[in-house]
mmCIF file of C-alpha atoms in Angstrom:
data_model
loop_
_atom_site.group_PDB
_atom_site.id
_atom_site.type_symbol
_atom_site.label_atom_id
_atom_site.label_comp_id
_atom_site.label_asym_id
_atom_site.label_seq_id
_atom_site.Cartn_x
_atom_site.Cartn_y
_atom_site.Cartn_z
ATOM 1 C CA UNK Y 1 9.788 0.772 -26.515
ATOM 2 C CA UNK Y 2 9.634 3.172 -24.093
ATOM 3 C CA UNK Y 3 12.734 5.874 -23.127
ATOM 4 C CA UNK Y 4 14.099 4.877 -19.437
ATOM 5 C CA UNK Y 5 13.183 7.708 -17.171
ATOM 6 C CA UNK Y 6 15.631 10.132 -16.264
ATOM 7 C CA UNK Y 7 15.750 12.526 -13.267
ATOM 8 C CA UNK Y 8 16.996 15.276 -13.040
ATOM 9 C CA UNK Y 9 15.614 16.818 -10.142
ATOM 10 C CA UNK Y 10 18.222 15.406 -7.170
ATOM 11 C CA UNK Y 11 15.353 15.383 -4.943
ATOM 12 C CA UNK Y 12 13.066 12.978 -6.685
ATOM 13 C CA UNK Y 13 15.725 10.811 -7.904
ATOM 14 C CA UNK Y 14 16.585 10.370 -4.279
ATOM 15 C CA UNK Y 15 12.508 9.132 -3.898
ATOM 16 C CA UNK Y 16 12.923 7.167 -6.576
ATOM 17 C CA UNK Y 17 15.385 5.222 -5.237
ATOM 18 C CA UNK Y 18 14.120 5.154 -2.023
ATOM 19 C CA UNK Y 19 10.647 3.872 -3.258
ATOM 20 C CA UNK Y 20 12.006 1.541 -5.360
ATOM 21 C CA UNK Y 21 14.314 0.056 -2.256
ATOM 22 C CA UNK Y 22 12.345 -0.053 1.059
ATOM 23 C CA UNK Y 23 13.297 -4.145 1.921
ATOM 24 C CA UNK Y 24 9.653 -5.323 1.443
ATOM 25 C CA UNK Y 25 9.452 -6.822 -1.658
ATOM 26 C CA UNK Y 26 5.764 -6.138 -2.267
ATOM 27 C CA UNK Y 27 6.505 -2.320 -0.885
ATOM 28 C CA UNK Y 28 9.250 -1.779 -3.519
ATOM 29 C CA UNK Y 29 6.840 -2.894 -6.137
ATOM 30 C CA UNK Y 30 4.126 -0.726 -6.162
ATOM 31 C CA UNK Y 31 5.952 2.605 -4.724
ATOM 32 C CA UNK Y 32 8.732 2.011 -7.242
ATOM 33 C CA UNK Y 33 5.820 1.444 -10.244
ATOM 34 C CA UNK Y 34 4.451 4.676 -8.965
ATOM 35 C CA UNK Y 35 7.148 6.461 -8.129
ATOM 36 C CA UNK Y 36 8.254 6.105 -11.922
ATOM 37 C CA UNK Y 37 5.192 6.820 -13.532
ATOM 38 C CA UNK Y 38 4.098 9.698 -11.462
ATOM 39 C CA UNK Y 39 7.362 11.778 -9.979
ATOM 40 C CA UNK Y 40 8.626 13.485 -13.139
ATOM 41 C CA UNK Y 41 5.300 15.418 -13.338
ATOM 42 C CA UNK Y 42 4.388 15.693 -9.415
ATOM 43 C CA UNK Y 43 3.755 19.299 -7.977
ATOM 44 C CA UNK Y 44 6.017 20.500 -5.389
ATOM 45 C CA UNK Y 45 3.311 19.776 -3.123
ATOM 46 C CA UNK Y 46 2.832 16.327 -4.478
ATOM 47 C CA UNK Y 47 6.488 15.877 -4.065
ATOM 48 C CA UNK Y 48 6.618 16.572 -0.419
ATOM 49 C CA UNK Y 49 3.426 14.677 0.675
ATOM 50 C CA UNK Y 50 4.903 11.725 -1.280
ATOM 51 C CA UNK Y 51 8.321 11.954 0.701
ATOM 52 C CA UNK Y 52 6.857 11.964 4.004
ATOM 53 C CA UNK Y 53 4.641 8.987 2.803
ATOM 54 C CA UNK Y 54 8.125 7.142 2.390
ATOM 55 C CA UNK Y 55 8.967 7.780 6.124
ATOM 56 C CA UNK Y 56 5.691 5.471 7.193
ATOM 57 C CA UNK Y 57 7.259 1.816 7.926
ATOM 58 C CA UNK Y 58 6.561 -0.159 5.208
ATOM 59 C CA UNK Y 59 4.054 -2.144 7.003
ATOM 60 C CA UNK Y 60 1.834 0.089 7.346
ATOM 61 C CA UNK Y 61 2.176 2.101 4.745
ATOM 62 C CA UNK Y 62 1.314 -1.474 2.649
ATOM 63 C CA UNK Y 63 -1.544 -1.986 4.860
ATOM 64 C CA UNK Y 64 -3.008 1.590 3.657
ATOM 65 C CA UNK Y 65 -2.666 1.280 0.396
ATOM 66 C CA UNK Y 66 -3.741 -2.185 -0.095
ATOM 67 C CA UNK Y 67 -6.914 -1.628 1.752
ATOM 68 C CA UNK Y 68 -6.275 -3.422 5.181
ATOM 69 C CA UNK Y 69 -5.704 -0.805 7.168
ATOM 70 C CA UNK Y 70 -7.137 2.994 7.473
ATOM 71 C CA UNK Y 71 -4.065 5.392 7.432
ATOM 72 C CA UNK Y 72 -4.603 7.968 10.362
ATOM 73 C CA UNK Y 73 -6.060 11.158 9.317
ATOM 74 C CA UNK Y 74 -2.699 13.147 8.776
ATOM 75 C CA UNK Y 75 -1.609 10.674 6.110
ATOM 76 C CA UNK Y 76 -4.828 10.577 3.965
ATOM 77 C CA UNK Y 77 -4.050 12.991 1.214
ATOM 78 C CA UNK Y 78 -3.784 12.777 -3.035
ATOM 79 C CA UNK Y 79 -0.975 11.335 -3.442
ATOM 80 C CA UNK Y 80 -2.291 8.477 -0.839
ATOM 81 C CA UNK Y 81 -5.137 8.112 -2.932
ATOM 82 C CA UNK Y 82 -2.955 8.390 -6.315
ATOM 83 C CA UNK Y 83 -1.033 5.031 -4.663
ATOM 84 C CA UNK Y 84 -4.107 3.615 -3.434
ATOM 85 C CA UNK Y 85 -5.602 3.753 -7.602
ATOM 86 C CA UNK Y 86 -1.990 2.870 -8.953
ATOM 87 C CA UNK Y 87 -2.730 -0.143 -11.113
ATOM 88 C CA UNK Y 88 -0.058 -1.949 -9.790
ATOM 89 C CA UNK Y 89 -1.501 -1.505 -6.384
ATOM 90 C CA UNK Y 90 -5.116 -2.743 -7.513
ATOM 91 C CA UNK Y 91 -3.274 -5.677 -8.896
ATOM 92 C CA UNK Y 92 -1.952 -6.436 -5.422
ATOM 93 C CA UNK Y 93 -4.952 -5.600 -3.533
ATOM 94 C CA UNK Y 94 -6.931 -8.014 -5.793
ATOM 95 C CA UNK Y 95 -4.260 -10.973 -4.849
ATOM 96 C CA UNK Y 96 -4.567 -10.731 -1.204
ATOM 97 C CA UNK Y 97 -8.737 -10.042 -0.589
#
């Protein structure tokens, strides 16, 4: 069994919370998945690309990194391409082609 993640870092806790509640169902799946796994060891950098990722509506943001929509140039960065290979996203992706 695994030890539950804890936060310390105000900032990320607040993006964990607000990947892991964004009101789309299949949204709060994968960027909550991710958000866990990858936030407590995210750069700075990483950090802040990854919180303006969470301002994209969740439609498209869904459509980017399940593969059915191209996310405009300012958006395609690592951490786009760190959700796009999240298992949990491949899972998804898989489902709906």
């Amino acid at each position: 069994m695994t030890a539950p993640l804890i936060l310390t870092d105000p900032v990320r806790k607040r993006l964990l919370y607000r990947a892991m509640h964004r009101g789309f169902k299949e949204a709060d799946i994968i960027l909550g998945s991710f958000a866990e796994q990858h936030l407590p060891e995210m750069t700075e950098d990483e950090v802040t690309l990854f919180a303006a990722l969470l301002e994209v509506p969740d439609t498209d943001l869904y459509n980017w990194i399940i593969g059915r929509a191209e996310a405009p140039a300012n958006y395609r960065n690592e951490v786009l391409e760190m959700l796009k290979n999240h298992p949990v996203a491949e899972a998804v992706r898989a489902r709906v082609s």
